[in-house]
Short mmCIF file of C-alpha atoms (C1' of nucleotides) in Angstrom, two decimals:
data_model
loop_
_atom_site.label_atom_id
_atom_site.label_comp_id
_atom_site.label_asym_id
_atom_site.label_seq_id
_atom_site.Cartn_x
_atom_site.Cartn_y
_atom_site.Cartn_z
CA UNK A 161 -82.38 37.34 163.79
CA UNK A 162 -84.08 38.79 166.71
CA UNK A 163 -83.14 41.18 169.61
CA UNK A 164 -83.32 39.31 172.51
CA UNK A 165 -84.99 40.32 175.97
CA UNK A 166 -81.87 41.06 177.32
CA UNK A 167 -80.86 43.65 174.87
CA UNK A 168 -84.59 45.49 174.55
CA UNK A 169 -84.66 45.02 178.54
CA UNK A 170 -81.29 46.67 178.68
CA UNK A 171 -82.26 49.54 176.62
CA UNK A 172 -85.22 50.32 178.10
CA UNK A 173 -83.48 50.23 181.65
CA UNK A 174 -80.75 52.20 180.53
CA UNK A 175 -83.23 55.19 179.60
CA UNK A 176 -84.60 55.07 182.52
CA UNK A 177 -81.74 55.35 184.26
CA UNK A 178 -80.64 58.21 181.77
CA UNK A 179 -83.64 60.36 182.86
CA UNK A 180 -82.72 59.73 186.57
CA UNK A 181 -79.43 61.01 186.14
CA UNK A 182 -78.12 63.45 188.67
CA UNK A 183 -81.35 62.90 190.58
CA UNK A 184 -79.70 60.08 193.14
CA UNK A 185 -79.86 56.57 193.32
CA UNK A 186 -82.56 54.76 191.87
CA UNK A 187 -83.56 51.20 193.24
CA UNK A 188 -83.63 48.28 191.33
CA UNK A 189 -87.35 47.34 192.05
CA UNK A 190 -88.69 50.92 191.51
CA UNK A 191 -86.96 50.11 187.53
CA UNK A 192 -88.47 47.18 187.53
CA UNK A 193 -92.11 48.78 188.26
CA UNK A 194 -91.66 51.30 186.00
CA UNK A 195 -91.00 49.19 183.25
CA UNK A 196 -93.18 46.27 184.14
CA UNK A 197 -90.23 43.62 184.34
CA UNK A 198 -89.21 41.33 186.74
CA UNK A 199 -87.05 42.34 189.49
CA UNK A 200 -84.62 39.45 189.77
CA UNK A 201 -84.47 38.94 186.29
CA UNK A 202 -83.11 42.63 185.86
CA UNK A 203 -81.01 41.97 188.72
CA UNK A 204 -78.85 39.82 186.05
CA UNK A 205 -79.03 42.46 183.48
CA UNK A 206 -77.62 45.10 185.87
CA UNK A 207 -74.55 42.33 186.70
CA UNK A 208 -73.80 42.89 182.97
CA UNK A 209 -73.90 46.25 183.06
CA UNK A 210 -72.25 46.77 185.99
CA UNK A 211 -69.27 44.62 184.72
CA UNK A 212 -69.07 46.69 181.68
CA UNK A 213 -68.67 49.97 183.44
CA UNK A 214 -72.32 51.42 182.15
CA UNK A 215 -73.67 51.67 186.11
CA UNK A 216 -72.92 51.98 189.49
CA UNK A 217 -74.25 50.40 192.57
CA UNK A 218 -74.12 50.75 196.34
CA UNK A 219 -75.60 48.31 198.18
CA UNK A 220 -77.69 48.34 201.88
CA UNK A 221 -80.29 50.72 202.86
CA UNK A 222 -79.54 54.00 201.38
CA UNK A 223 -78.63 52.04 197.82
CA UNK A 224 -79.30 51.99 194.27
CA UNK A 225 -78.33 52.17 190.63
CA UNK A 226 -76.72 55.19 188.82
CA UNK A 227 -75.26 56.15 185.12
CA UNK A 228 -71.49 55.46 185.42
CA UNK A 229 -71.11 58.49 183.43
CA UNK A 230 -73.28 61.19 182.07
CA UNK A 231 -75.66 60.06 179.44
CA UNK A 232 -74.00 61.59 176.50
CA UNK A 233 -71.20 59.34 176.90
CA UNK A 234 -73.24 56.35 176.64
CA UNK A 235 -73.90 54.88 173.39
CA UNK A 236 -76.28 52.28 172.75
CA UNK A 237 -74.46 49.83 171.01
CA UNK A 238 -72.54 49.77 174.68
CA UNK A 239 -75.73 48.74 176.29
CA UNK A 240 -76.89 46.64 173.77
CA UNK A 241 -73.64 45.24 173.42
CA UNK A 242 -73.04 44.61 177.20
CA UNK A 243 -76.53 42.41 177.87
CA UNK A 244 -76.84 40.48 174.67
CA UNK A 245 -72.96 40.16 173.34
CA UNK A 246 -70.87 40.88 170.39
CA UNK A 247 -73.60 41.82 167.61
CA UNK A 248 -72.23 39.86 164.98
CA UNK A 249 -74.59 37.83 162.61
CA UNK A 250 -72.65 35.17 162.73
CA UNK A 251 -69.76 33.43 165.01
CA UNK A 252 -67.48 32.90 162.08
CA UNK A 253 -66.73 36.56 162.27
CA UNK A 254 -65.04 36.78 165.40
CA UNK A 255 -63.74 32.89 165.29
CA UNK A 256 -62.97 32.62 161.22
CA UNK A 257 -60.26 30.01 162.70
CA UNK A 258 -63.28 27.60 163.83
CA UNK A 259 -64.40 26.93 159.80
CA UNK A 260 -62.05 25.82 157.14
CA UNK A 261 -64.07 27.67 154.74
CA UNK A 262 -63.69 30.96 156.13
CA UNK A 263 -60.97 31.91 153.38
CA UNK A 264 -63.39 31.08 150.45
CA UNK A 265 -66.20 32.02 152.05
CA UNK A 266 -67.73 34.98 150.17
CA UNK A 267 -71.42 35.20 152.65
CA UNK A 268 -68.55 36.41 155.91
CA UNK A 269 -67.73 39.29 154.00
CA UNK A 270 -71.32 40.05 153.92
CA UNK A 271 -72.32 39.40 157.24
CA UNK A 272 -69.16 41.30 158.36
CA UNK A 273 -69.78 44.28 156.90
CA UNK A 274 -73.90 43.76 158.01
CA UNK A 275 -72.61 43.02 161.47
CA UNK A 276 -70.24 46.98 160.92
CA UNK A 277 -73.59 48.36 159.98
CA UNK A 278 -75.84 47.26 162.53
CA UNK A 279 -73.01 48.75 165.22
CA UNK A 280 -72.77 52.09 163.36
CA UNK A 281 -76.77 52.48 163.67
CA UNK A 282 -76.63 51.89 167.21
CA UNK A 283 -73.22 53.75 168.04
CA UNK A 284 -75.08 56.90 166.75
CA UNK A 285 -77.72 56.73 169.70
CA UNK A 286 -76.22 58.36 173.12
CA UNK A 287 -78.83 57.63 176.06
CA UNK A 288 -79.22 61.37 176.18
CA UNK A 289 -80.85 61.50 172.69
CA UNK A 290 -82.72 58.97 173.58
CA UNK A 291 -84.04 59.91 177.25
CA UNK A 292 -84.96 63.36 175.73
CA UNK A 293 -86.96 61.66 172.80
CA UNK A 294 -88.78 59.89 175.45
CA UNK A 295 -89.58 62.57 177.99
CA UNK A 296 -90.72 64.37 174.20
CA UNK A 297 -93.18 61.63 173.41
CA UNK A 298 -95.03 61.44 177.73
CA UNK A 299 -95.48 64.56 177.17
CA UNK A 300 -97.66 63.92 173.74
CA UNK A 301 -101.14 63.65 173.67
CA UNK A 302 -100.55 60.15 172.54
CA UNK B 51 -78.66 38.51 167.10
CA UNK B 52 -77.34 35.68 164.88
CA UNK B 53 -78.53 34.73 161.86
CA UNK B 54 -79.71 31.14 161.68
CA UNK B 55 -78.75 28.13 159.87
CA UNK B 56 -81.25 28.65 157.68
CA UNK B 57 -80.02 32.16 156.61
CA UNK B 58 -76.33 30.62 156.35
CA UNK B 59 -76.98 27.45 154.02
CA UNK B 60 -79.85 28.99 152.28
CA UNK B 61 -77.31 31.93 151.06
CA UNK B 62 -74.51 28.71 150.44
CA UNK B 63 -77.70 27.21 148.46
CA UNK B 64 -78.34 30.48 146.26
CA UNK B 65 -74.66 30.79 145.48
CA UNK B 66 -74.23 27.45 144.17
CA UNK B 67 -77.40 27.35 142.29
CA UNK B 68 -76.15 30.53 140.42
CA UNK B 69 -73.06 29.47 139.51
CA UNK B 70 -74.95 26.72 138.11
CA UNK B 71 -77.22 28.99 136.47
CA UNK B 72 -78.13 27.92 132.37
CA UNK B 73 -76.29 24.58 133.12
CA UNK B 74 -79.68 22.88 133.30
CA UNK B 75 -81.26 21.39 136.63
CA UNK B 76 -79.01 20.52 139.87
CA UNK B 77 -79.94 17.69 141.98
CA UNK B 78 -80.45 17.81 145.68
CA UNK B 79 -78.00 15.72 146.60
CA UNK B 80 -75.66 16.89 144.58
CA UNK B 81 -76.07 20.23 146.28
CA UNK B 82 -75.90 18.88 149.44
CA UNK B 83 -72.71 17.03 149.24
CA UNK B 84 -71.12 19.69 147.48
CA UNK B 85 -71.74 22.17 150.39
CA UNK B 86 -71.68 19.07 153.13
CA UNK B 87 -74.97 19.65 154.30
CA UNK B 88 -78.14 17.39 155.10
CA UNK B 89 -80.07 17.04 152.05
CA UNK B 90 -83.39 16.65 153.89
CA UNK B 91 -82.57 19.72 155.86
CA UNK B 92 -81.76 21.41 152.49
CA UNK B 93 -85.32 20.08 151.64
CA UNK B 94 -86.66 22.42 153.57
CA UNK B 95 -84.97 25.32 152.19
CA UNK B 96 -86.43 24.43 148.83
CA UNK B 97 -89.52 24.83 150.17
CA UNK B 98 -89.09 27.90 151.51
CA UNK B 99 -87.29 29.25 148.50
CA UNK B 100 -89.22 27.89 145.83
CA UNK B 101 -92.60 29.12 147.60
CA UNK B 102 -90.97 32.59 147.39
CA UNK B 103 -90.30 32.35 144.02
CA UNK B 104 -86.75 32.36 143.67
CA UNK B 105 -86.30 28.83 142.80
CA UNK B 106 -88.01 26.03 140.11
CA UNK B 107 -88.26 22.75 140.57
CA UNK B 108 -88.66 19.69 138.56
CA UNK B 109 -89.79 16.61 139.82
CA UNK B 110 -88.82 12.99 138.96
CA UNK B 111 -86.43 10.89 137.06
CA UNK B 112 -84.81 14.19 135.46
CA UNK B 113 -85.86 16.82 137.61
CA UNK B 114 -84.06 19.08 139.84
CA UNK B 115 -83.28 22.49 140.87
CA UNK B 116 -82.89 25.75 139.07
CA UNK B 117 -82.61 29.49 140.02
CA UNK B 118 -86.42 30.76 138.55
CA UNK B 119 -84.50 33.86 137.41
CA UNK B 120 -81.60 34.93 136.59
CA UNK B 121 -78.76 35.38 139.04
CA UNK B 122 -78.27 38.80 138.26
CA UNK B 123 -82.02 39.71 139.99
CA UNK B 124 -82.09 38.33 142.97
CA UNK B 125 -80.38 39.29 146.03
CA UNK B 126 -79.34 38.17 148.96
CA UNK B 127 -81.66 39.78 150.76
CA UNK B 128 -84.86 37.89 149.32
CA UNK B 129 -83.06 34.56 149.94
CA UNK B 130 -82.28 35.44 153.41
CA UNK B 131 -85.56 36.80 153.90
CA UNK B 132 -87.26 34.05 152.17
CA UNK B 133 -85.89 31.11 154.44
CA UNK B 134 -85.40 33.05 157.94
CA UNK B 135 -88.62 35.13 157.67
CA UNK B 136 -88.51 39.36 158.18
CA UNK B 137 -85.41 40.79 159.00
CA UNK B 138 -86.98 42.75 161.70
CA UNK B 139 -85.03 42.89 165.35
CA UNK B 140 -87.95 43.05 167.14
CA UNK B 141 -91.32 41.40 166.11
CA UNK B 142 -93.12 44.76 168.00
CA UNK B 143 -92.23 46.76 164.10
CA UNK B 144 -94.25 44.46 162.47
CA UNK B 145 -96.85 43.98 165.07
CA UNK B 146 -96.61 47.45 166.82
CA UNK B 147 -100.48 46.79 167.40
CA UNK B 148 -99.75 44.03 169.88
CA UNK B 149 -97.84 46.39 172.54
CA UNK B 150 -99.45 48.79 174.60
CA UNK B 151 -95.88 50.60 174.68
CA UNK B 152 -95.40 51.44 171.04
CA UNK B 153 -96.63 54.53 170.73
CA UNK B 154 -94.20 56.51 173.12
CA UNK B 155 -91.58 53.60 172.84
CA UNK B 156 -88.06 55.69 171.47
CA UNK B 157 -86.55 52.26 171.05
CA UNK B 158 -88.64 51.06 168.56
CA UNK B 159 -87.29 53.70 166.05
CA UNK B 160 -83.93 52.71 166.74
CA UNK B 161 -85.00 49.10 166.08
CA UNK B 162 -86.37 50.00 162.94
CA UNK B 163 -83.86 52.24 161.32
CA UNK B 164 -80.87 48.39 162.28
CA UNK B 165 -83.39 46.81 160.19
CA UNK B 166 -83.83 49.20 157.07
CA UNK B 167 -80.07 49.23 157.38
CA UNK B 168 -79.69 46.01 157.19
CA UNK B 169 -82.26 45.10 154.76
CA UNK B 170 -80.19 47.93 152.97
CA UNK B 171 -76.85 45.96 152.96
CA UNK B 172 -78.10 42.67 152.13
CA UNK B 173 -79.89 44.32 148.65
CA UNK B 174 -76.82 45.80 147.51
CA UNK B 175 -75.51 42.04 146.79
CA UNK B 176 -76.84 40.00 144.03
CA UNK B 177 -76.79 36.64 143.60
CA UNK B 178 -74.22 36.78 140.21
CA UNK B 179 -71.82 39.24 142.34
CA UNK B 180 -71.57 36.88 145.22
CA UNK B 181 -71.04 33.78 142.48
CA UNK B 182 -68.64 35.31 140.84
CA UNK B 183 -66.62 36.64 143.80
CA UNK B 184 -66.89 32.80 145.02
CA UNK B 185 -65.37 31.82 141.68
CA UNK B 186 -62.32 34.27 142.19
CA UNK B 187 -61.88 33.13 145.36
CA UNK B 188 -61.64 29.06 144.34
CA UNK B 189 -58.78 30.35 141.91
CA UNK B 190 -56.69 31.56 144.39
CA UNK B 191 -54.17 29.64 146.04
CA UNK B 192 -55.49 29.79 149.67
"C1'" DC C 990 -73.57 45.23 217.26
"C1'" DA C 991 -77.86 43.46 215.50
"C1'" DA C 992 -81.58 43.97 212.42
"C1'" DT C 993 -82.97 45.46 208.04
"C1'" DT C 994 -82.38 46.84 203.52
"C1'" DT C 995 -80.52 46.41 199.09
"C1'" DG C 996 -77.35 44.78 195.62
"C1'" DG C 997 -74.08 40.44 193.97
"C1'" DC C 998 -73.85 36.07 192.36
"C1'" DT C 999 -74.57 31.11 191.12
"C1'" DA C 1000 -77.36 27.49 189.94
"C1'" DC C 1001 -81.25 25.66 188.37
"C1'" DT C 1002 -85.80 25.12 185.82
"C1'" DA C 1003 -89.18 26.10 182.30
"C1'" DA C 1004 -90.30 27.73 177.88
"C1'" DT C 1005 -89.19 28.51 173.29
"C1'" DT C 1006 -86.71 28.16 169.15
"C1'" DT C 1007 -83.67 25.92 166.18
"C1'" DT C 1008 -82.05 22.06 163.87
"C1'" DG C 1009 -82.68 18.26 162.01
"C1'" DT C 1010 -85.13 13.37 160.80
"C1'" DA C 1011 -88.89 10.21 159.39
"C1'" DG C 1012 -91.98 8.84 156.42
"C1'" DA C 1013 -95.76 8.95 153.34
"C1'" DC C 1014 -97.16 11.12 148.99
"C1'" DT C 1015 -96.76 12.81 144.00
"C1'" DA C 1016 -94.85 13.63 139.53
"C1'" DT C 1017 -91.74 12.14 135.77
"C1'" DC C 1018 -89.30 9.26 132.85
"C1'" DA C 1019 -87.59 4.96 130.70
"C1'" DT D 1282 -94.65 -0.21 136.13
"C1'" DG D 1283 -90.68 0.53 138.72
"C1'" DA D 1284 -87.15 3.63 139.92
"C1'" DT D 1285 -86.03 8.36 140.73
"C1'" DA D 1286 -86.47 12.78 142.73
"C1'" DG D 1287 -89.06 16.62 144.60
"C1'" DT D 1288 -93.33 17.91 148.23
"C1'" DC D 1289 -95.02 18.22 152.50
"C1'" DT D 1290 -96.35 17.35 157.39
"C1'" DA D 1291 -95.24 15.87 161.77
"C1'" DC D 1292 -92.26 14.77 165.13
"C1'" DA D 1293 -87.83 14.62 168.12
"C1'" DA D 1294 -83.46 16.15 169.78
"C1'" DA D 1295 -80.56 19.90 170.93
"C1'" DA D 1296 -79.60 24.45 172.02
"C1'" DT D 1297 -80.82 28.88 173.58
"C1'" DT D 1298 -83.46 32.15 176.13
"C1'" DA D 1299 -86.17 33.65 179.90
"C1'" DG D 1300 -87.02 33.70 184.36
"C1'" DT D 1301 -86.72 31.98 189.52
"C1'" DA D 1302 -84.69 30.58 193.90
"C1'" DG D 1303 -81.85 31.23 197.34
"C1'" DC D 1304 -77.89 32.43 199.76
"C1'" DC D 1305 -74.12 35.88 200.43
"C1'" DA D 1306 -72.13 40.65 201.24
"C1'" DA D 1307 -72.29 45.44 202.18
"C1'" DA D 1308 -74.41 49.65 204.11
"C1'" DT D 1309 -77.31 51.99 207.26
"C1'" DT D 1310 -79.90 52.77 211.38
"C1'" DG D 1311 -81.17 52.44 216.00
#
DNA sequence: CAATTTGGCTACTAATTTTGTAGACTATCA
DNA sequence: TGATAGTCTACAAAATTAGTAGCCAAATTG
């Protein structure tokens, strides 16, 4: 019942970007500085989000990463969503077909309406919010 | 982000042991054949559960199984909790200590508020509710 | 156009976690 | 005292996650 790397990762990349916006295109091993990850390994995370419309790329000399839209249109349950998957506690939800108990199964109601609770927590977030908490909190003493 | 066996036949477990509840003890296999499940895995549910209190045990020629209190006071959430450890999303809200980041991290909040949210959800259900929705749901035709 | 930079993508490996099994031990009852 | 049934630890197999390697494709610059 843990967050995986892929999903904090995400996030934390996604901010970044967020208080980059408008500023230009930033490069995919300057992010991974920043944050202290590994610059291949975000390489796969930026695929993801990429292929989910959350960022654009160019490629060669003069390239980068960029928001795909402003960061008030971003939620996080699209990031989070994007890197780690359908947020569902369990697999039953989206594939009830799959178990022949799903009908009389009273624990996938549960876990369905956990699963609607978890997204509305994280649909609430817009990387603005978030990059402005942040820039909030460097600027703190500690 | 799933929940893991554990949390899914543990809550199977619960349910059955309530509806079970003042019918003296239940035997292990029993329980396991009923809801088609190792018994030696289910074993180590037990341990878990009984450990946290929720369950008593009897040992021997007539022993068994039996909810330690009624099903009306415990929910789901301390079974779920009791077998799969903290509900947390990230271990960094327990342990905030162990990251240099978690002082100025904005995610961490977020992390925190999925998990009093869900920790929220899963309290609401008790173990009779669930049972008795279960027994509803046996009566119907499909 | 060739060299360099930077992202795109696939495949693989290593580490970790999850899922279960084995087996020896202990209590209880007839 | 022998059979039954829970207790507990350790191990093994399977699955998932985390991270790396390496080659390809596009853009820029000289």
């Amino acid at each position: 019942m843990k967050l995986s790397t892929r999903g904090r990762y995400g996030a934390r990349l996604m901010i970044d970007l967020a208080a980059h916006y408008g500023k230009g295109l930033v490069l995919l091993k300057d992010l991974a500085s920043r944050q202290h990850l590994s610059a291949k390994y975000l390489d796969q995370l930026m695929l993801s989000l990429r292929r989910a419309g959350l960022v654009k790329s160019k490629r060669g000399v003069k390239g980068g990463f960029q928001l795909a839209k402003p960061p008030e249109e971003i939620r996080l349950l699209e990031v989070v969503e994007a890197v780690e998957g359908p947020l569902d506690l369990v697999d039953c939800v989206a594939h009830p077909e799959g178990c022949p108990r799903s009908r009389k199964c009273v624990t996938l109601e549960v876990w369905e309406e956990v699963g609607r609770e978890i997204r509305q927590v994280l649909a609430r977030r817009t990387l603005a919010d978030l990059a402005q908490r942040q820039q909030q909190k460097e600027g703190a003493p500690f």
